[in-house]
mmCIF file of C-alpha atoms and ligand atoms in Angstrom:
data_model
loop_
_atom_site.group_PDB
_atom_site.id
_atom_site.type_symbol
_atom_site.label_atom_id
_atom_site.label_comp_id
_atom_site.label_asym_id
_atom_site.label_seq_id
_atom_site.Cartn_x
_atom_site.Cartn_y
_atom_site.Cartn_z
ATOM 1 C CA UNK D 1 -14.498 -11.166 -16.530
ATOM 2 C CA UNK D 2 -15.893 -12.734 -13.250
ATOM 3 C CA UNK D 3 -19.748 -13.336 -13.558
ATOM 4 C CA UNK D 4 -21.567 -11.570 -10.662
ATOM 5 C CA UNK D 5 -23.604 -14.780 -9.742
ATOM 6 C CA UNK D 6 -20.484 -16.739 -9.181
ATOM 7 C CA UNK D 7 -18.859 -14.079 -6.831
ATOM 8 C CA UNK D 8 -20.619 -15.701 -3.589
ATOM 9 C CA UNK D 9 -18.412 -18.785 -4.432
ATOM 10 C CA UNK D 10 -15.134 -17.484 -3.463
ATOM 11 C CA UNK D 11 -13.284 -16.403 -0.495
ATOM 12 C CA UNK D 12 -13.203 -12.597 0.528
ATOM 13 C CA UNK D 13 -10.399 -12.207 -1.118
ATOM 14 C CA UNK D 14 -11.006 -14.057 -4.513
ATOM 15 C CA UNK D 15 -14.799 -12.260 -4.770
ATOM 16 C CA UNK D 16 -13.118 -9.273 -5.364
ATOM 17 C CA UNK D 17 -11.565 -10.436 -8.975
ATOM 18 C CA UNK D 18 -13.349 -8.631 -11.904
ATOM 19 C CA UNK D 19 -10.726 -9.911 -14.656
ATOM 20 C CA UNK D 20 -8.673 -12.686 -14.189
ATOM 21 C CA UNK D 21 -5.328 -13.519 -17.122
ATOM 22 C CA UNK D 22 -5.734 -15.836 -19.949
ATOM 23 C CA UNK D 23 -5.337 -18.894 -18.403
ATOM 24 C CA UNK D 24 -5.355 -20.482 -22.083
ATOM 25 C CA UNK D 25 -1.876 -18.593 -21.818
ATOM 26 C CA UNK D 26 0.646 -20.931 -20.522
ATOM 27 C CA UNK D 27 2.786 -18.392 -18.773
ATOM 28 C CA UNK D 28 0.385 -16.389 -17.436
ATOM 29 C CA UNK D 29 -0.630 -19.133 -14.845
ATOM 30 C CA UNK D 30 2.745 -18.540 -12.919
ATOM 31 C CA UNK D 31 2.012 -14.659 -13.154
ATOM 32 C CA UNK D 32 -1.411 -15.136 -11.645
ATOM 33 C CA UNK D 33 -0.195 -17.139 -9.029
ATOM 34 C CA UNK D 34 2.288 -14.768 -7.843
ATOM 35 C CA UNK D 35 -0.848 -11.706 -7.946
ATOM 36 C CA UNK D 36 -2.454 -14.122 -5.795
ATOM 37 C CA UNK D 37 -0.533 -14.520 -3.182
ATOM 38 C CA UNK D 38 0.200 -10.764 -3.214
ATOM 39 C CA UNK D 39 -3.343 -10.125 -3.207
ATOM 40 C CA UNK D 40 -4.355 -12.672 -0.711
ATOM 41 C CA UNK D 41 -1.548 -11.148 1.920
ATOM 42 C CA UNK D 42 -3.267 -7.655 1.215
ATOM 43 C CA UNK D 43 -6.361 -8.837 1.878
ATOM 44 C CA UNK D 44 -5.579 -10.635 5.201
ATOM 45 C CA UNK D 45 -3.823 -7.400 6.424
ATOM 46 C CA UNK D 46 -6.946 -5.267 5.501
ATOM 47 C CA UNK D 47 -9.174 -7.596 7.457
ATOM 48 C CA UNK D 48 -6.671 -7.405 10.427
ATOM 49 C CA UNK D 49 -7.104 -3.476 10.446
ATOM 50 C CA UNK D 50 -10.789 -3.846 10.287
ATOM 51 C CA UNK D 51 -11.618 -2.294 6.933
ATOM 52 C CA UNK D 52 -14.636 -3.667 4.755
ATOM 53 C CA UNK D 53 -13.623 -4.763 1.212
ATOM 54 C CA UNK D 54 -17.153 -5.074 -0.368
ATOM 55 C CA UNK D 55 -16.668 -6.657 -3.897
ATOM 56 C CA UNK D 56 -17.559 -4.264 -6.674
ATOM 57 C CA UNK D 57 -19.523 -7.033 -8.697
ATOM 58 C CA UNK D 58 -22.085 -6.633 -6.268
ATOM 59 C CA UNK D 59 -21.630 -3.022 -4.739
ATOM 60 C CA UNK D 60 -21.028 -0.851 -7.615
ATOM 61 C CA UNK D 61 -20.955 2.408 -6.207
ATOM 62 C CA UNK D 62 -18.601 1.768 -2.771
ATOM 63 C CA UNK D 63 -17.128 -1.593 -3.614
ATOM 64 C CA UNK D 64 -13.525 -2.893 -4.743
ATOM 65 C CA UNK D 65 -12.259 -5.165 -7.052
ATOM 66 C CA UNK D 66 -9.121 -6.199 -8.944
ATOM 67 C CA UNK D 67 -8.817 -6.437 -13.035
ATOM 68 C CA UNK D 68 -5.893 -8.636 -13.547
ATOM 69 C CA UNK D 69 -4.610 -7.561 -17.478
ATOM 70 C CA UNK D 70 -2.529 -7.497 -20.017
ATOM 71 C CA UNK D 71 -1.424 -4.575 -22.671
ATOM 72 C CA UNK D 72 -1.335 -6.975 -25.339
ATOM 73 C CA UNK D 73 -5.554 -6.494 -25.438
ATOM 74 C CA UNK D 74 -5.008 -2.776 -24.572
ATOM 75 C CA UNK D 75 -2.045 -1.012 -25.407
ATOM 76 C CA UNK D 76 -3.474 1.343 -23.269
ATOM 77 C CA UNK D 77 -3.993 0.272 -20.034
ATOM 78 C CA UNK D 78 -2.109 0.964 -16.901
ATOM 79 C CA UNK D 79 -1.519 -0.350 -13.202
ATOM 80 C CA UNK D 80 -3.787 1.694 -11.447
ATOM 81 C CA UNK D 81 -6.917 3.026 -9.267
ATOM 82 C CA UNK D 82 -9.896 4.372 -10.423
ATOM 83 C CA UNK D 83 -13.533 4.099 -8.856
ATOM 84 C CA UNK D 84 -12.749 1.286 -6.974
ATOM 85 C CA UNK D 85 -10.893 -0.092 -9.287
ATOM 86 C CA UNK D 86 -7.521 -1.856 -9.192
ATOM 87 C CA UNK D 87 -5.526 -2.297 -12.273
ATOM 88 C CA UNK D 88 -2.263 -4.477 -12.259
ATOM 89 C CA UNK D 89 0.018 -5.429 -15.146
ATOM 90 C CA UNK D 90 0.286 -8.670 -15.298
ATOM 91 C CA UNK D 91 4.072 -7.938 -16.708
ATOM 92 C CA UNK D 92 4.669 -6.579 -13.220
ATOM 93 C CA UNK D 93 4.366 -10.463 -12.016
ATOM 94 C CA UNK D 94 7.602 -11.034 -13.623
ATOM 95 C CA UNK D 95 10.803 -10.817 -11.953
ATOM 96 C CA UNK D 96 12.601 -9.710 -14.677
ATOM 97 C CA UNK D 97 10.630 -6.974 -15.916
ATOM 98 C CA UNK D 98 9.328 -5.722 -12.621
ATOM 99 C CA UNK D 99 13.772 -5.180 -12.362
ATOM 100 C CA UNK D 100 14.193 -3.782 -15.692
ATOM 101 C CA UNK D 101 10.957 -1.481 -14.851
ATOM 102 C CA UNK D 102 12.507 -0.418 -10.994
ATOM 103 C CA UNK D 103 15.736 0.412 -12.587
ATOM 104 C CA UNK D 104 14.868 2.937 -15.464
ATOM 105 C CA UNK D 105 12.489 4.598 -13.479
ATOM 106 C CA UNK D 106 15.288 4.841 -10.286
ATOM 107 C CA UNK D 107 13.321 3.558 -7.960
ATOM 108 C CA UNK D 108 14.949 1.317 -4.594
ATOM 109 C CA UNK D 109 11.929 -0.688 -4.041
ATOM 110 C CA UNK D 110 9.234 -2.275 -6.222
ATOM 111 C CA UNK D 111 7.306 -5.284 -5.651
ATOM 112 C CA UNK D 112 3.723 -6.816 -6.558
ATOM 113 C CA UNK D 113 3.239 -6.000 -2.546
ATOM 114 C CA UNK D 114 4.148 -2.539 -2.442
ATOM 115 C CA UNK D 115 1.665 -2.077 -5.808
ATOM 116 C CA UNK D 116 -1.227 -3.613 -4.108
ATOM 117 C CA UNK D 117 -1.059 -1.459 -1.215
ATOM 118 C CA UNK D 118 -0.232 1.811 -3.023
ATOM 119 C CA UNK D 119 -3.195 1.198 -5.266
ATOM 120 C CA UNK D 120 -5.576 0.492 -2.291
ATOM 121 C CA UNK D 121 -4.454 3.078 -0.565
ATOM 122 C CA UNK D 122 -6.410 5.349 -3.231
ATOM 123 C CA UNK D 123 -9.225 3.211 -3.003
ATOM 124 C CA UNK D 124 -9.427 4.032 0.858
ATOM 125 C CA UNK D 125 -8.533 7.550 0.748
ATOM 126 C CA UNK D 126 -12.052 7.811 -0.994
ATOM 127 C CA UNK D 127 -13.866 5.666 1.715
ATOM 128 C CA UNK D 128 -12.358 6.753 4.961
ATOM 129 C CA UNK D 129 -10.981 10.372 3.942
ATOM 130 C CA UNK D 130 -13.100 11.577 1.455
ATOM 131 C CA UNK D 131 -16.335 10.636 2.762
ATOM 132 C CA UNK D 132 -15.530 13.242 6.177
ATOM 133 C CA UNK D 133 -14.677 16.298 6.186
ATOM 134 C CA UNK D 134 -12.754 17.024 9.385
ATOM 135 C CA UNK D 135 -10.994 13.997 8.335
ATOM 136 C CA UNK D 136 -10.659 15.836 5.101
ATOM 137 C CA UNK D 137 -9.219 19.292 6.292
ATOM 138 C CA UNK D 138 -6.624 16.969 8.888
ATOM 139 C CA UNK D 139 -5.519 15.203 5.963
ATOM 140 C CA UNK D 140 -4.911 18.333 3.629
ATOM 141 C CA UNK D 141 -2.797 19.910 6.425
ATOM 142 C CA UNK D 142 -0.789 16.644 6.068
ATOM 143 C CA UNK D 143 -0.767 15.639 2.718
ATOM 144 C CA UNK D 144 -0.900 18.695 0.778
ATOM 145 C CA UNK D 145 -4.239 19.703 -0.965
ATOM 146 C CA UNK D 146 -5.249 17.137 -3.454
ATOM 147 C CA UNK D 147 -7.717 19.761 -5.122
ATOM 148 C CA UNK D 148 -4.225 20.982 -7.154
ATOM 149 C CA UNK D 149 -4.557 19.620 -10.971
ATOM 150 C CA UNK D 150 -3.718 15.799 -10.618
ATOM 151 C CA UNK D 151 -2.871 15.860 -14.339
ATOM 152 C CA UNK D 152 -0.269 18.986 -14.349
ATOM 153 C CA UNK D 153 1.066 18.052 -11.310
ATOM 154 C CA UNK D 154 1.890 14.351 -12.905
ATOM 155 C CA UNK D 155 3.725 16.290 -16.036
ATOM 156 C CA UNK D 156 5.503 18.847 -13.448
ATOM 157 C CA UNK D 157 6.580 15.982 -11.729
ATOM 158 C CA UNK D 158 8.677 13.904 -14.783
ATOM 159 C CA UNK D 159 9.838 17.231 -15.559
ATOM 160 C CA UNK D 160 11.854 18.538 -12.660
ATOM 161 C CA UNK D 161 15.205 16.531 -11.788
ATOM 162 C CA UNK D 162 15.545 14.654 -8.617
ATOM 163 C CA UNK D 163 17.414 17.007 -6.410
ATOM 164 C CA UNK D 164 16.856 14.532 -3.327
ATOM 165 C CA UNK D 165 15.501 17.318 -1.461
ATOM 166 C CA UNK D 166 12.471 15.553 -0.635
ATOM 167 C CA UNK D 167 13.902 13.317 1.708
ATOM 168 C CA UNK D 168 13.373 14.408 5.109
ATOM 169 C CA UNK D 169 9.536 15.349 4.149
ATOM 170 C CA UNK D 170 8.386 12.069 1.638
ATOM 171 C CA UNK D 171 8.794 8.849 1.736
ATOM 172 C CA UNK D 172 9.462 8.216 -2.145
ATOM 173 C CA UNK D 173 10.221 10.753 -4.935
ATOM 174 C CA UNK D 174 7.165 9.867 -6.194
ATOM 175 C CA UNK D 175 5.143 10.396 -3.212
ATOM 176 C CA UNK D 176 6.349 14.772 -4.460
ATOM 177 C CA UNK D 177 4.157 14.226 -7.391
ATOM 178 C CA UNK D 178 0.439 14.730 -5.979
ATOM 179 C CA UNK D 179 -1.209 15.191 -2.488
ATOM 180 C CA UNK D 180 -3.195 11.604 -3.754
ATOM 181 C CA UNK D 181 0.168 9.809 -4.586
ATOM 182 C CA UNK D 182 1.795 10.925 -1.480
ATOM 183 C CA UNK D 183 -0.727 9.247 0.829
ATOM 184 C CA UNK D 184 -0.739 6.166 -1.347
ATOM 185 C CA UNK D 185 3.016 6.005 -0.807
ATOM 186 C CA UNK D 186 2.851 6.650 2.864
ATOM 187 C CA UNK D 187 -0.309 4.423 3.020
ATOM 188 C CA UNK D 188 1.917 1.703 1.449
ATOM 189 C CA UNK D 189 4.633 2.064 4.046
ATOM 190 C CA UNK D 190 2.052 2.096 7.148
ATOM 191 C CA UNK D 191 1.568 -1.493 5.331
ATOM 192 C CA UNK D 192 4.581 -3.026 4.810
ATOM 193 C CA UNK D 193 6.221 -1.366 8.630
ATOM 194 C CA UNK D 194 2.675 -3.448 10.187
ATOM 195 C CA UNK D 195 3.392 -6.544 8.371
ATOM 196 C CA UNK D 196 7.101 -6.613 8.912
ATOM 197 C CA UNK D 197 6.294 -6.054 12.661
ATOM 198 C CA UNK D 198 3.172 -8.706 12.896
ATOM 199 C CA UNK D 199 5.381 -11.062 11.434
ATOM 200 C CA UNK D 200 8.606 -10.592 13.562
ATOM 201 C CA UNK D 201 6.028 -10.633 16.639
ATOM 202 C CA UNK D 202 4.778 -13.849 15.385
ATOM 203 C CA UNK D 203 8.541 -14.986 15.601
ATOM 204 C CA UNK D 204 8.725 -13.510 18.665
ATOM 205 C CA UNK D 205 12.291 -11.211 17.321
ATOM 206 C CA UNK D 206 14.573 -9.845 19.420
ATOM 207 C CA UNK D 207 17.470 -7.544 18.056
ATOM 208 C CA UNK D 208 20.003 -6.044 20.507
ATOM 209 C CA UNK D 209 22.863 -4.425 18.555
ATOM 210 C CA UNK D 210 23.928 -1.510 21.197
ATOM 211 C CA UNK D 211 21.649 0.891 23.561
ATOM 212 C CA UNK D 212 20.212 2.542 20.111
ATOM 213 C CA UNK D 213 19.604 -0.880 18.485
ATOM 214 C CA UNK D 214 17.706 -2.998 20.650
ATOM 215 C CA UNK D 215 14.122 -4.145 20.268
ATOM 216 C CA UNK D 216 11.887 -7.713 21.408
ATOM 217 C CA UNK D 217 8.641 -8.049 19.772
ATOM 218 C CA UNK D 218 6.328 -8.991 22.157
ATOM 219 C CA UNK D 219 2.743 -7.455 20.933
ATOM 220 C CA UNK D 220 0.867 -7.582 17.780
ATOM 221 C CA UNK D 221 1.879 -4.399 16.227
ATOM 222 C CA UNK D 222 -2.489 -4.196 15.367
ATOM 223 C CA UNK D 223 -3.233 -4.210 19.028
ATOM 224 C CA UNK D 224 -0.938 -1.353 19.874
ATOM 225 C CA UNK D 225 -2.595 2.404 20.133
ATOM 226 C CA UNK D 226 0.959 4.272 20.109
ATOM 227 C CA UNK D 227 2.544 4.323 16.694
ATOM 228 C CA UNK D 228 5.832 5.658 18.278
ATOM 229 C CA UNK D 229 5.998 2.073 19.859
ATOM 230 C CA UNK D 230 5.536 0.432 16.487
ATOM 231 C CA UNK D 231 8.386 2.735 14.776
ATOM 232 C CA UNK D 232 10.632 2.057 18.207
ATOM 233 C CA UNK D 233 10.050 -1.613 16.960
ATOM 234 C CA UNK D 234 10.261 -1.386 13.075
ATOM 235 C CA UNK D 235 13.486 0.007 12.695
ATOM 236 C CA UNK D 236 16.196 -1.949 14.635
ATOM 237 C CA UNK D 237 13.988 -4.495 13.024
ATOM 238 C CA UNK D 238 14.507 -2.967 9.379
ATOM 239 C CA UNK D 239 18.039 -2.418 10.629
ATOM 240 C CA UNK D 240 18.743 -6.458 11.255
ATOM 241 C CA UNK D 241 16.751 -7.403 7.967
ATOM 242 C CA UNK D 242 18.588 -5.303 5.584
ATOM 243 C CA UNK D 243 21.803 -6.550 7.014
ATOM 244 C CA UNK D 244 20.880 -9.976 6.500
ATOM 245 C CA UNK D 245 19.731 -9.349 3.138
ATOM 246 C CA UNK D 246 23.449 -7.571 2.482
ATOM 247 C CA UNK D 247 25.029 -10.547 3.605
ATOM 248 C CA UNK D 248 23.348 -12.194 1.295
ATOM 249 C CA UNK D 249 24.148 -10.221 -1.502
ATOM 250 C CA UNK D 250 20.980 -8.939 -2.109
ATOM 251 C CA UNK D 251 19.285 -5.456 -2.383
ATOM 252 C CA UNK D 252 18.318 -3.992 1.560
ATOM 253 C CA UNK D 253 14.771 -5.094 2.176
ATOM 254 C CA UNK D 254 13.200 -1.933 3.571
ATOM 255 C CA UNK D 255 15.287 0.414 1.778
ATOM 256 C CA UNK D 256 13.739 3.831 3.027
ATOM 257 C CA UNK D 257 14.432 6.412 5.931
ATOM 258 C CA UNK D 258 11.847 7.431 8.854
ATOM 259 C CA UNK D 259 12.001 10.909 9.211
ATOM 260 C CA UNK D 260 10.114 12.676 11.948
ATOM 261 C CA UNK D 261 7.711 14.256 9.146
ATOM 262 C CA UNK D 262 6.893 11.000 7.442
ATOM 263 C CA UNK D 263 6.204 9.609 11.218
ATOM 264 C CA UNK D 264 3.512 12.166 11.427
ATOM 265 C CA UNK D 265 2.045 11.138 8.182
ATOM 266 C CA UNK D 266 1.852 7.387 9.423
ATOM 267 C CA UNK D 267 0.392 8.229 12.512
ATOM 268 C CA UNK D 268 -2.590 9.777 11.136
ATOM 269 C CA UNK D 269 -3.404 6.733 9.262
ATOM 270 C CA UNK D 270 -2.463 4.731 12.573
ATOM 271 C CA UNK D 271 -4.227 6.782 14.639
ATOM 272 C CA UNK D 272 -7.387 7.175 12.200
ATOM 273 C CA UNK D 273 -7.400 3.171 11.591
ATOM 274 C CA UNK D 274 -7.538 3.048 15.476
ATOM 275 C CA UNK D 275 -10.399 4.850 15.660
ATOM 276 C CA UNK D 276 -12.348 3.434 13.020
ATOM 277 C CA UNK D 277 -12.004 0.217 14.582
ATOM 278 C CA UNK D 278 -12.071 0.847 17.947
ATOM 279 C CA UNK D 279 -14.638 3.491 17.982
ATOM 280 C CA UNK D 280 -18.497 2.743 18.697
ATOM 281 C CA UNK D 281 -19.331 5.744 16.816
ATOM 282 C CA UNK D 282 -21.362 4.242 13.609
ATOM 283 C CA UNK D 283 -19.040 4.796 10.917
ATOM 284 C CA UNK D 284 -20.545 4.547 7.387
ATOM 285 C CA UNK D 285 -17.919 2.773 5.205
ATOM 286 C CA UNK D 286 -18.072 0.087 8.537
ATOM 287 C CA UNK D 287 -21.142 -0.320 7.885
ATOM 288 C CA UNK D 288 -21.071 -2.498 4.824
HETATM 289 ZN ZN1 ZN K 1 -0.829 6.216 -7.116
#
């Protein structure tokens, strides 16, 4: 554990640590190293989209903060989100396990990255969807109603078989389990498609493949109002990347379809970031 008084001594992004690993653990200094520079790329891209990220040592009841941890204290414990809370695995800062882990449980994509912003993607859907409720109702017509049992639907969910239907409506299999867990997933992607465009614009990209496959990024993807622009970016983008990555011989890098439905999930984070920092209306979890 962080003491409080020493949270005013680090960077936004290190004043939000509430447990750190034993460092008195050899191997765990290359696992916290690799959290870190997960975490501090999260924490940049939150500040670009304007959102507060008071630390919970000092703000117990709205803040966020980031317990570092192993099982081998706590058989028990799990990567997570709870109260403000962020849980990671420290296991899930190796390579080899985070593999082993991807492959029993089927999925195409897992990454220290893509945990971070799934898990604070729960933390925000209690400070910027929660906390109004025409925001609320908007994002139940959306995302399903997240009233429904969290616990049963968690148990339906390993239950039934993956029939693939999901597809054109979800961005992950898992993102069927809960109303919660499918805005954390689509949350997650709203993430990674804004980084992967930010950075391609700060290469200033150009892909031209046919008439279909064609884009130059010219803008910073967190300056532009129309999501549709950002998507008409992302994928010949996503398209160029994974076939680099093929060549390569490695897995595709942004293994996932757009579908028209899981555009119109992403724009209603787009457009509600947007408006939360754009907007002059006083907005209470701005106004930390
Ligand atoms: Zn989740």
């Amino acid at each position: 554990m962080i003491p409080i008084e020493s949270a005013d001594k680090f960077c936004s992004a290190c004043k939000l640590n509430r447990t750190i690993p034993n460092l008195g653990n050899a191997k765990n200094n290359e696992k916290w190293q690799h959290l870190e520079v997960a975490k501090h790329s999260l924490i940049y891209q939150l500040q670009k989209l304007g959102l507060p990220l008071p630390s919970k040592l000092k703000n117990k009841k709205e803040g966020l903060c980031f317990d570092f941890v192993s099982r081998i204290t706590n058989k028990k414990l799990m990567t997570g989100h709870a109260n403000g809370v962020i849980t990671i695995l420290i296991s899930e800062a190796n390579s080899v396990e985070r593999e082993r882990r991807r492959k029993d449980l089927s999925e195409p994509y897992r990454t220290l990255i893509g945990h971070l912003r799934h898990e604070v993607g729960h933390y925000f859907w209690e400070r910027i969807i929660y906390t109004d409720q025409k925001v609320l109702d908007e994002n139940r017509s959306i995302f399903g109603d997240e009233r429904i049992s969290y616990a049963d639907s968690l148990t339906e969910y390993y239950k039934k078989p993956d029939t693939k239907e999901w597809q054109a409506n979800f961005i992950s299999r898992y993102a069927t389990a809960h109303s919660w867990e499918d805005w954390a997933e689509t949350w997650a992607h709203y993430l990674h498609i804004m980084d992967m465009v930010e950075t391609a614009f700060f290469f200033k990209l150009k892909v031209v493949l046919d008439k279909e496959i064609k884009t130059k990024v010219s803008v910073d993807p967190y300056t532009v109002k129309s999501f549709d622009k950002i998507v008409q970016t992302s994928v010949p983008l996503s398209f160029a990347v994974n076939s680099i990555s093929r060549a390569m011989g490695h897995l595709e890098v942004y293994p996932f379809v757009l579908t028209p439905a899981i555009i119109d999930k992403l724009k209603f984070i787009h457009k509600l970031l947007w408006k939360l920092r754009t907007s002059n209306e006083i907005n209470p979890i701005l106004n930390n």
